[in-house]
Coordinates of C-alpha atoms in Angstrom, one line a residue:
X1 CA 0.0 0.0 0.0
X2 CA 1.3 3.5 -0.8
X3 CA 2.2 5.9 2.0
X4 CA -0.7 8.1 0.9
X5 CA -3.2 5.2 1.2
X6 CA -1.8 4.4 4.7
X7 CA -2.4 8.0 5.7
X8 CA -6.0 7.7 4.4
X9 CA -6.6 4.6 6.5
X10 CA -5.8 6.5 9.7
X11 CA -7.8 9.6 9.0
X12 CA -11.5 10.2 9.4
X13 CA -11.6 12.4 6.3
X14 CA -11.4 10.4 3.1
X15 CA -9.6 11.5 0.0
X16 CA -9.0 9.7 -3.3
X17 CA -6.3 10.4 -5.9
X18 CA -8.3 9.2 -8.8
X19 CA -10.5 11.8 -10.5
X20 CA -14.2 11.3 -11.3
X21 CA -15.5 11.8 -14.8
X22 CA -17.2 15.1 -13.9
X23 CA -16.5 17.7 -11.3
X24 CA -18.9 18.2 -8.3
X25 CA -20.9 21.3 -7.9
X26 CA -21.0 22.9 -4.4
X27 CA -24.3 22.0 -2.7
X28 CA -26.2 23.9 -0.1
X29 CA -26.6 22.5 3.4
X30 CA -29.9 22.2 5.2
X31 CA -30.0 24.4 8.2
X32 CA -33.4 23.6 9.6
X33 CA -33.3 23.6 13.5
X34 CA -34.3 20.8 15.9
X35 CA -33.9 18.0 13.3
X36 CA -32.7 14.5 14.0
X37 CA -29.0 14.2 13.5
X38 CA -28.1 13.0 10.0
X39 CA -25.8 10.3 11.3
X40 CA -28.7 9.0 13.4
X41 CA -30.9 8.9 10.3
X42 CA -28.2 7.1 8.4
X43 CA -27.8 4.5 11.1
X44 CA -31.6 3.9 11.2
X45 CA -31.7 3.6 7.4
X46 CA -28.9 1.0 7.5
X47 CA -30.8 -1.0 10.1
X48 CA -34.0 -0.8 8.0
X49 CA -32.1 -1.9 4.9
X50 CA -30.6 -5.0 6.5
X51 CA -32.3 -8.4 5.9
X52 CA -33.7 -7.2 2.6
X53 CA -32.6 -8.3 -0.9
X54 CA -31.2 -5.6 -3.2
X55 CA -30.4 -5.2 -6.8
X56 CA -27.2 -3.2 -7.0
X57 CA -25.6 -1.4 -9.9
X58 CA -22.2 0.1 -9.1
X59 CA -19.4 1.9 -10.9
X60 CA -16.0 1.7 -9.3
X61 CA -13.3 4.2 -10.2
X62 CA -9.8 3.0 -9.5
X63 CA -6.5 2.3 -11.3
X64 CA -8.8 0.0 -13.4
X65 CA -12.4 0.9 -13.6
X66 CA -15.1 -1.7 -13.1
X67 CA -18.8 -2.2 -13.1
X68 CA -20.4 -4.4 -10.5
X69 CA -24.1 -5.4 -10.8
X70 CA -26.4 -8.1 -9.4
X71 CA -28.0 -9.1 -6.2
X72 CA -26.9 -9.0 -2.5
X73 CA -29.1 -10.6 0.1
X74 CA -27.6 -10.8 3.6
X75 CA -24.4 -12.8 3.3
X76 CA -25.4 -14.2 -0.1
X77 CA -24.7 -12.6 -3.5
X78 CA -24.8 -13.0 -7.2
X79 CA -22.6 -10.4 -8.8
X80 CA -21.2 -9.7 -12.3
X81 CA -17.8 -7.9 -12.3
X82 CA -16.9 -6.2 -15.6
X83 CA -13.5 -4.8 -16.2
X84 CA -11.7 -3.8 -19.4
X85 CA -9.9 -7.2 -19.2
X86 CA -13.1 -9.2 -19.2
X87 CA -16.3 -10.1 -17.3
X88 CA -16.9 -12.7 -14.6
X89 CA -20.0 -13.7 -12.6
X90 CA -19.7 -14.9 -9.0
X91 CA -22.4 -16.6 -6.9
X92 CA -22.0 -17.3 -3.2
X93 CA -24.9 -19.1 -1.4
X94 CA -24.3 -20.3 2.1
X95 CA -21.1 -22.2 2.2
X96 CA -20.8 -22.7 -1.5
X97 CA -19.4 -20.4 -4.2
X98 CA -19.2 -20.6 -8.0
X99 CA -17.7 -18.5 -10.8
X100 CA -18.3 -18.2 -14.5
X101 CA -16.1 -16.4 -17.0
X102 CA -18.2 -17.0 -20.1
X103 CA -21.5 -15.3 -19.4
X104 CA -22.9 -18.0 -17.2
X105 CA -22.5 -20.9 -19.8
X106 CA -20.0 -22.8 -17.7
X107 CA -19.4 -22.7 -13.9
X108 CA -16.7 -23.9 -11.6
X109 CA -16.3 -24.0 -7.9
X110 CA -14.8 -20.8 -6.4
X111 CA -13.2 -19.8 -3.1
X112 CA -16.1 -19.1 -0.7
X113 CA -14.0 -16.7 1.3
X114 CA -13.4 -14.4 -1.8
X115 CA -15.9 -11.6 -0.9
X116 CA -13.9 -8.6 -2.2
X117 CA -16.6 -7.3 -4.6
X118 CA -19.4 -8.2 -2.2
X119 CA -17.8 -6.1 0.5
X120 CA -17.4 -3.2 -1.9
X121 CA -21.1 -2.9 -2.7
X122 CA -22.6 -4.3 0.6
X123 CA -20.6 -2.3 3.1
X124 CA -22.4 1.0 2.4
X125 CA -25.7 -0.5 3.4
X126 CA -24.5 -2.8 6.2
X127 CA -25.8 -2.1 9.7
X128 CA -23.5 -2.7 12.7
X129 CA -25.0 -1.9 16.1
X130 CA -21.5 -1.4 17.5
X131 CA -20.4 1.1 14.8
X132 CA -20.4 4.7 15.8
X133 CA -21.2 6.8 12.8
X134 CA -19.2 10.1 12.7
X135 CA -21.0 13.4 12.2
X136 CA -22.8 13.9 8.9
X137 CA -24.6 16.9 7.3
X138 CA -27.8 17.2 5.2
X139 CA -27.4 18.4 1.7
X140 CA -30.2 20.2 -0.2
X141 CA -31.7 18.1 -3.0
X142 CA -30.5 18.8 -6.6
X143 CA -32.9 19.9 -9.2
X144 CA -34.4 17.1 -11.3
X145 CA -34.5 14.3 -8.7
X146 CA -37.4 12.0 -9.6
X147 CA -37.7 10.4 -6.2
X148 CA -37.9 12.2 -2.9
X149 CA -34.5 11.5 -1.3
X150 CA -32.6 12.7 1.7
X151 CA -28.9 13.3 0.9
X152 CA -26.5 13.1 3.8
X153 CA -22.8 13.6 3.6
X154 CA -19.8 13.0 5.8
X155 CA -19.1 16.3 7.6
X156 CA -15.6 17.7 6.9
X157 CA -14.1 21.1 7.0
X158 CA -12.1 20.2 3.8
X159 CA -13.2 21.6 0.5
X160 CA -15.0 19.2 -1.9
X161 CA -12.4 18.4 -4.5
X162 CA -14.6 16.1 -6.7
X163 CA -17.8 14.2 -6.5
X164 CA -17.4 11.2 -4.2
X165 CA -14.3 12.3 -2.4
X166 CA -16.1 11.6 0.9
X167 CA -19.0 9.3 1.8
X168 CA -22.5 10.4 0.5
X169 CA -25.8 8.5 1.0
X170 CA -29.2 9.1 -0.5
X171 CA -32.0 7.8 1.6
X172 CA -35.6 7.2 0.3
X173 CA -38.4 9.2 1.9
X174 CA -41.9 7.8 2.5
X175 CA -44.4 10.3 3.8
X176 CA -41.5 12.6 4.5
X177 CA -39.8 10.0 6.7
X178 CA -36.4 8.4 5.9
X179 CA -36.5 4.7 5.1
X180 CA -33.9 2.7 3.1
X181 CA -30.7 3.6 1.3
X182 CA -31.0 4.1 -2.4
X183 CA -27.5 5.2 -3.4
X184 CA -24.0 5.5 -2.0
X185 CA -21.2 7.6 -3.6
X186 CA -17.8 7.8 -1.9
X187 CA -14.7 6.0 -0.9
X188 CA -14.5 2.2 -0.7
X189 CA -11.7 -0.3 -0.1
X190 CA -10.6 -3.0 -2.5
X191 CA -7.5 -5.1 -1.8
X192 CA -6.3 -2.5 0.8
X193 CA -6.5 0.4 -1.7
X194 CA -9.0 3.2 -1.7
X195 CA -11.4 3.4 -4.7
X196 CA -14.5 5.5 -5.4
X197 CA -17.8 3.6 -5.3
X198 CA -21.0 4.9 -6.9
X199 CA -23.7 2.3 -6.1
X200 CA -27.5 2.4 -6.6
X201 CA -29.8 0.0 -4.7
X202 CA -33.2 -1.2 -5.7
X203 CA -35.2 -3.6 -3.4
X204 CA -36.3 -6.9 -5.0
X205 CA -38.9 -9.5 -3.8
X206 CA -37.5 -12.5 -5.6
X207 CA -37.7 -15.8 -3.6
X208 CA -35.0 -16.9 -3.3
X209 CA -33.1 -13.8 -4.3
X210 CA -29.8 -15.7 -4.8
X211 CA -29.9 -19.1 -6.4
X212 CA -27.2 -21.7 -7.3
X213 CA -26.0 -21.7 -11.0
X214 CA -27.4 -20.8 -13.5
X215 CA -28.5 -18.2 -10.9
X216 CA -31.4 -15.7 -10.7
X217 CA -32.0 -14.3 -14.2
X218 CA -32.7 -10.9 -12.5
X219 CA -29.1 -10.8 -11.4
X220 CA -27.8 -10.8 -15.0
X221 CA -26.0 -7.6 -16.0
X222 CA -27.9 -5.3 -18.3
X223 CA -26.7 -5.2 -21.9
X224 CA -24.1 -2.5 -22.5
X225 CA -24.9 0.6 -24.5
X226 CA -22.9 2.5 -27.1
X227 CA -20.0 2.6 -24.7
X228 CA -18.9 -0.7 -26.3
X229 CA -18.5 1.1 -29.6
X230 CA -16.6 3.9 -27.9
X231 CA -14.1 1.5 -26.4
X232 CA -13.7 -0.2 -29.7
X233 CA -13.0 3.1 -31.4
X234 CA -10.4 4.0 -28.7
X235 CA -8.7 0.6 -29.2
X236 CA -8.4 1.2 -32.9
X237 CA -6.8 4.6 -32.3
X238 CA -4.0 3.0 -30.3
X239 CA -2.3 2.4 -33.7
X240 CA -1.5 4.7 -36.6
X241 CA -1.1 8.5 -36.7
X242 CA -4.0 10.8 -35.9
X243 CA -4.5 14.4 -36.7
X244 CA -6.0 16.4 -33.9
X245 CA -7.3 20.0 -33.7
X246 CA -9.5 21.9 -31.3
X247 CA -9.5 23.9 -28.1
X248 CA -9.0 23.6 -24.3
X249 CA -10.5 26.1 -22.0
X250 CA -10.1 26.9 -18.2
X251 CA -9.9 30.6 -17.6
X252 CA -8.8 31.2 -21.1
X253 CA -9.0 29.3 -24.4
X254 CA -6.0 27.8 -26.2
X255 CA -5.9 26.2 -29.6
X256 CA -4.1 22.9 -30.1
X257 CA -3.4 21.1 -33.3
X258 CA -0.9 18.5 -34.6
X259 CA -0.3 14.7 -34.7
X260 CA -0.7 11.9 -32.2
X261 CA 0.7 8.4 -32.5
X262 CA 0.7 6.2 -29.4
X263 CA 2.9 8.1 -26.9
X264 CA 4.6 10.2 -29.6
X265 CA 3.3 13.6 -30.6
X266 CA 3.9 16.8 -32.6
X267 CA 1.6 19.4 -31.2
X268 CA 1.3 23.2 -31.5
X269 CA -0.3 25.3 -28.8
X270 CA -1.7 28.7 -29.8
X271 CA -3.1 30.9 -27.0
X272 CA -6.0 33.1 -28.2
X273 CA -4.6 36.1 -26.5
X274 CA -1.7 36.2 -29.0
X275 CA 0.9 34.9 -26.5
X276 CA 3.8 32.8 -27.6
X277 CA 3.0 29.9 -30.0
X278 CA 4.7 26.8 -28.7
X279 CA 5.4 23.5 -30.6
X280 CA 6.5 20.3 -29.0
X281 CA 7.7 17.1 -30.7
X282 CA 8.3 13.9 -28.7
X283 CA 9.5 10.7 -30.4
X284 CA 10.2 7.9 -27.9
X285 CA 12.8 9.3 -25.5
X286 CA 13.7 12.3 -27.7
X287 CA 12.0 15.7 -27.3
X288 CA 12.2 19.1 -29.0
X289 CA 10.5 22.3 -28.1
X290 CA 9.9 25.6 -30.0
X291 CA 8.8 28.9 -28.6
X292 CA 8.4 30.6 -32.0
X293 CA 5.9 28.4 -33.8
X294 CA 8.5 26.0 -35.1
X295 CA 11.1 28.4 -36.5
X296 CA 13.7 27.3 -34.0
X297 CA 13.9 24.2 -31.8
X298 CA 15.9 23.3 -28.7
X299 CA 16.1 20.1 -26.6
X300 CA 13.0 19.4 -24.5
X301 CA 11.9 16.8 -22.0
X302 CA 9.9 13.7 -23.1
X303 CA 8.2 13.9 -19.7
X304 CA 6.6 17.3 -20.5
X305 CA 3.3 16.0 -21.7
X306 CA 0.6 18.5 -20.6
X307 CA -0.6 19.3 -24.2
X308 CA -0.3 15.6 -25.1
X309 CA -2.5 14.6 -22.1
X310 CA -5.1 17.2 -23.0
X311 CA -5.5 15.9 -26.6
X312 CA -4.9 12.2 -26.0
X313 CA -6.9 11.5 -22.9
X314 CA -10.3 11.7 -24.7
X315 CA -9.2 8.8 -27.0
X316 CA -7.1 6.9 -24.4
X317 CA -8.0 3.2 -24.4
X318 CA -7.5 0.7 -21.7
X319 CA -10.2 1.9 -19.4
X320 CA -13.8 0.6 -18.8
X321 CA -16.1 3.4 -19.9
X322 CA -19.3 4.1 -17.9
X323 CA -22.7 3.8 -19.6
X324 CA -23.4 6.1 -22.5
X325 CA -26.6 6.8 -24.4
X326 CA -27.3 7.6 -28.0
X327 CA -28.2 11.2 -28.9
X328 CA -28.5 11.2 -32.7
X329 CA -26.6 10.5 -35.9
X330 CA -25.1 13.0 -38.4
X331 CA -23.8 12.7 -41.9
X332 CA -20.3 14.1 -42.7
X333 CA -18.9 13.6 -46.2
X334 CA -20.9 10.5 -46.7
X335 CA -20.0 8.9 -43.4
X336 CA -22.3 8.4 -40.4
X337 CA -21.3 9.9 -37.1
X338 CA -23.0 8.5 -34.0
X339 CA -23.4 11.2 -31.2
X340 CA -23.3 9.7 -27.7
X341 CA -23.1 11.2 -24.3
X342 CA -22.5 10.0 -20.7
X343 CA -25.7 8.5 -19.2
X344 CA -26.7 10.1 -15.9
X345 CA -29.8 9.8 -13.7
X346 CA -30.0 13.4 -12.6
X347 CA -30.2 16.5 -14.7
X348 CA -26.9 18.1 -15.5
X349 CA -25.5 20.9 -17.7
X350 CA -24.7 19.3 -21.0
X351 CA -21.2 21.0 -20.9
X352 CA -20.5 18.9 -17.8
X353 CA -21.0 15.6 -19.6
X354 CA -18.6 13.8 -22.0
X355 CA -19.9 13.8 -25.6
X356 CA -18.4 11.7 -28.4
X357 CA -19.1 11.5 -32.1
X358 CA -18.1 8.0 -33.5
X359 CA -17.4 7.5 -37.1
X360 CA -19.1 4.3 -38.2
X361 CA -18.5 1.9 -41.0
X362 CA -21.4 0.6 -43.3
X363 CA -22.0 -2.3 -40.8
X364 CA -22.5 0.2 -37.9
X365 CA -19.2 -0.6 -36.2
X366 CA -16.9 2.1 -34.9
X367 CA -14.0 3.2 -37.0
X368 CA -12.6 6.0 -34.9
X369 CA -13.6 9.0 -32.8
X370 CA -14.3 11.9 -35.1
X371 CA -15.0 14.5 -32.3
X372 CA -14.9 14.6 -28.5
X373 CA -16.2 17.2 -26.1
X374 CA -15.2 16.2 -22.6
X375 CA -14.4 17.9 -19.3
X376 CA -11.0 16.8 -18.1
X377 CA -10.1 17.0 -14.4
X378 CA -6.7 18.5 -13.7
X379 CA -5.5 17.0 -10.4
X380 CA -2.7 19.5 -10.1
X381 CA -5.1 22.5 -9.8
X382 CA -8.5 20.9 -9.2
X383 CA -9.7 22.8 -12.3
X384 CA -11.9 21.3 -14.9
X385 CA -10.5 21.8 -18.5
X386 CA -13.2 21.8 -21.1
X387 CA -11.8 20.1 -24.2
X388 CA -13.2 20.1 -27.7
X389 CA -11.2 18.2 -30.3
X390 CA -11.7 16.7 -33.7
X391 CA -9.7 13.6 -34.9
X392 CA -9.0 12.1 -38.3
X393 CA -6.4 9.7 -39.8
X394 CA -3.3 11.6 -40.6
X395 CA -1.6 11.5 -44.0
X396 CA 1.9 12.2 -42.6
X397 CA 4.1 10.8 -39.9
X398 CA 5.7 12.4 -36.9
X399 CA 9.2 13.4 -37.6
X400 CA 12.1 15.2 -35.8
X401 CA 12.5 18.9 -36.5
X402 CA 14.7 19.7 -39.5
X403 CA 17.9 20.6 -37.5
X404 CA 21.0 20.5 -39.7
X405 CA 24.6 20.0 -38.8
X406 CA 26.7 23.0 -37.9
X407 CA 28.1 25.0 -40.9
X408 CA 31.6 23.8 -39.9
X409 CA 33.5 22.4 -36.9
X410 CA 35.0 25.8 -35.9
X411 CA 34.1 27.9 -32.9
X412 CA 32.7 31.3 -33.9
X413 CA 32.1 34.6 -32.3
X414 CA 29.3 37.2 -32.6
X415 CA 31.3 39.2 -35.1
X416 CA 31.5 36.1 -37.4
X417 CA 27.8 35.6 -37.1
X418 CA 27.1 39.3 -38.0
X419 CA 29.3 39.2 -41.0
X420 CA 27.7 36.0 -42.4
X421 CA 24.2 36.3 -41.0
X422 CA 22.5 36.1 -44.4
X423 CA 24.7 33.2 -45.6
X424 CA 24.0 31.4 -42.4
X425 CA 20.3 32.2 -42.2
X426 CA 18.6 29.3 -40.5
X427 CA 22.0 27.5 -40.1
X428 CA 23.6 26.4 -36.9
X429 CA 27.0 27.5 -35.7
X430 CA 29.0 26.8 -32.6
X431 CA 29.7 29.7 -30.2
X432 CA 32.1 29.9 -27.3
X433 CA 31.7 32.5 -24.5
X434 CA 33.2 33.4 -21.2
X435 CA 31.5 31.7 -18.2
X436 CA 30.3 35.0 -16.7
X437 CA 26.7 36.0 -17.6
X438 CA 26.7 39.8 -17.8
X439 CA 22.9 40.3 -17.9
X440 CA 19.8 38.2 -17.9
X441 CA 16.5 39.4 -19.4
X442 CA 13.2 37.5 -19.3
X443 CA 11.4 37.5 -22.6
X444 CA 8.1 36.1 -23.9
X445 CA 7.2 32.5 -23.3
X446 CA 9.4 32.0 -20.2
X447 CA 12.6 32.3 -22.3
X448 CA 15.6 34.5 -21.5
X449 CA 18.2 36.7 -23.3
X450 CA 21.7 36.5 -22.0
X451 CA 24.4 39.2 -22.6
X452 CA 27.7 37.5 -23.0
X453 CA 31.3 38.0 -24.2
X454 CA 32.6 35.6 -26.7
X455 CA 36.2 34.2 -26.8
X456 CA 36.7 34.5 -30.6
X457 CA 37.1 38.3 -30.7
X458 CA 38.6 40.6 -28.1
X459 CA 36.0 42.8 -26.4
X460 CA 33.1 41.5 -28.6
X461 CA 29.8 41.0 -26.9
X462 CA 26.5 39.6 -28.1
X463 CA 22.9 38.7 -27.0
X464 CA 21.8 35.1 -27.1
X465 CA 18.3 33.7 -26.6
X466 CA 18.1 30.8 -24.1
X467 CA 15.0 28.6 -23.7
X468 CA 13.4 28.1 -20.3
X469 CA 16.0 26.9 -17.7
X470 CA 18.9 26.3 -20.1
X471 CA 20.9 29.2 -18.4
X472 CA 20.8 27.1 -15.3
X473 CA 21.6 23.9 -17.1
X474 CA 24.7 25.6 -18.6
X475 CA 25.8 27.0 -15.3
X476 CA 25.3 30.7 -16.1
X477 CA 22.6 31.0 -13.4
X478 CA 21.7 29.1 -10.2
X479 CA 18.1 29.9 -10.8
X480 CA 16.1 31.9 -13.3
X481 CA 14.6 35.2 -12.2
X482 CA 11.9 37.3 -13.8
X483 CA 12.7 40.8 -15.2
X484 CA 16.0 42.2 -16.4
X485 CA 19.1 42.0 -14.1
X486 CA 22.8 42.8 -14.5
X487 CA 25.3 40.4 -13.0
X488 CA 25.7 42.4 -9.8
X489 CA 22.0 42.2 -9.1
X490 CA 21.9 38.5 -9.9
X491 CA 24.7 38.0 -7.4
X492 CA 22.7 39.9 -4.7
X493 CA 19.7 37.7 -5.5
X494 CA 21.7 34.5 -5.1
X495 CA 21.0 33.7 -8.8
X496 CA 24.4 34.3 -10.4
X497 CA 26.2 31.2 -11.6
X498 CA 29.9 30.7 -12.2
X499 CA 32.1 33.6 -13.1
X500 CA 35.4 31.8 -13.7
X501 CA 36.7 28.7 -15.3
X502 CA 36.7 27.2 -18.8
X503 CA 34.8 28.9 -21.6
X504 CA 31.3 27.6 -22.3
X505 CA 30.3 26.5 -25.8
X506 CA 26.9 25.8 -27.3
X507 CA 25.1 25.7 -30.7
X508 CA 22.9 28.5 -31.9
X509 CA 20.6 28.9 -34.9
X510 CA 21.1 32.2 -36.8
X511 CA 18.0 34.2 -37.7
X512 CA 18.5 37.5 -39.5
X513 CA 16.0 40.2 -38.9
X514 CA 17.3 42.9 -41.2
X515 CA 20.3 44.6 -42.6
X516 CA 21.3 46.7 -39.6
X517 CA 19.9 44.9 -36.5
X518 CA 22.0 42.1 -35.2
X519 CA 20.7 38.6 -36.1
X520 CA 18.9 36.6 -33.5
X521 CA 20.9 33.8 -32.1
X522 CA 18.8 31.0 -30.5
X523 CA 20.5 28.3 -28.5
X524 CA 19.5 24.8 -29.8
X525 CA 21.7 22.8 -27.4
X526 CA 25.2 22.3 -26.0
X527 CA 26.1 18.8 -27.2
X528 CA 25.8 17.3 -30.7
X529 CA 25.4 13.6 -31.3
X530 CA 24.8 11.6 -34.4
X531 CA 22.3 8.7 -34.3
X532 CA 22.8 5.4 -36.0
X533 CA 20.2 6.3 -38.6
X534 CA 22.2 9.5 -39.5
X535 CA 20.0 12.0 -37.7
X536 CA 21.4 14.7 -35.5
X537 CA 20.4 15.4 -31.9
X538 CA 21.3 18.4 -29.9
X539 CA 21.1 18.1 -26.1
X540 CA 22.3 19.9 -23.0

């Protein structure tokens, strides 16, 4: 078990690291005076619920999602467990247990002590006379609820991070009085790890409720909806190269477009406010980044995958999708697109629900996802990012940026660059400078200009553009600082790097900007290596 999970096991407040499919909206608390305590109501409802037979339909959010459905009656159960790896049905009746992995066609004896999935869906409605229920609070009902329900929630001073981050119960009301539990949404425990359980309970009167194989037909899982087509489309998009374009919005909107192929990508990010246009290319363990829309590139990190995650998560396979419902079909260039959306019981804003448009073949099978409109949860900021992307098979492959070899093997100075700037336009040359940075200036996109003295020409100085933290990587600074600062100021701020020692060399790309102004020199790396296939790689 992780240290985080260990901590959760010892706290009263429950938190889960997995994000739910949609964010929770703050709900108003009931403040009516002289009411029975919510925890007492919950205890009474659990007691009322015991001894009855229940049809349960549950969604489990964990490292691997699962659906659990079937019947629980006292200690007996008939449950179907569906995961992305397959489906199995387990029946336990008295001291006997059976399992089927082919939809109930064949059965074999099972371990009667294996009650993991039963505990997951039965514990929320289990009554224990010795259990002291901690303080809960009443929550005002949401609009659109079809059944009169009392919503009680574990009371915590902590902010709600997402729906189900703490225990929630919905209790049926008859004549205004609480009766049995209809739903639970909150943390559960499976194999000593916390998961999120969202379970709905419906009372049944079947006698007997749980039967030996082939079992009670009312326990059979419902047929899946269009989520099966969605998962098939996602699986197909694991392979090949896919073109993506669209937007992501939190407090502002950014445009994203480019190519996806498995874990590789070539994506351009364009903020609508006219900020710096970035481009990232990642191929296996190699990465390149551009802060000027692809005019110049420098080494990046293959672990910097924010824009990739935004565009790839909507088509990510390997997870069990929750139930979806059909909305309608559309025709696009002779192809049928099936519009589906997440199926929910309560009324929600359409923008809060995932929507997909699946491109179908003539037989009605999914070819790929043509469009996705999904809210993505950002665990780093607790923000919901509203993503709208279109996908299509790409006609090109992802390739490294066209970085050439240096013009020669010599070390050049700023004077050489100025004399040959038009001959060397777009070319790469090696520069060598003194180790002392004379001035640091922050420029657009989190990049920096460094004022340096080269070693090729006496008393010749120049300005070089450095991406991100490369001034730190090359030893000119101990840390980057915003604004413009001379060396003396950097030293006072504790940011100045080395001032003595061997000269520092690196490779720059030359970009002329006119006859009189000095050419831009943009660092592309400090080391040059030639790959086995002949390609060149610049790194730090």
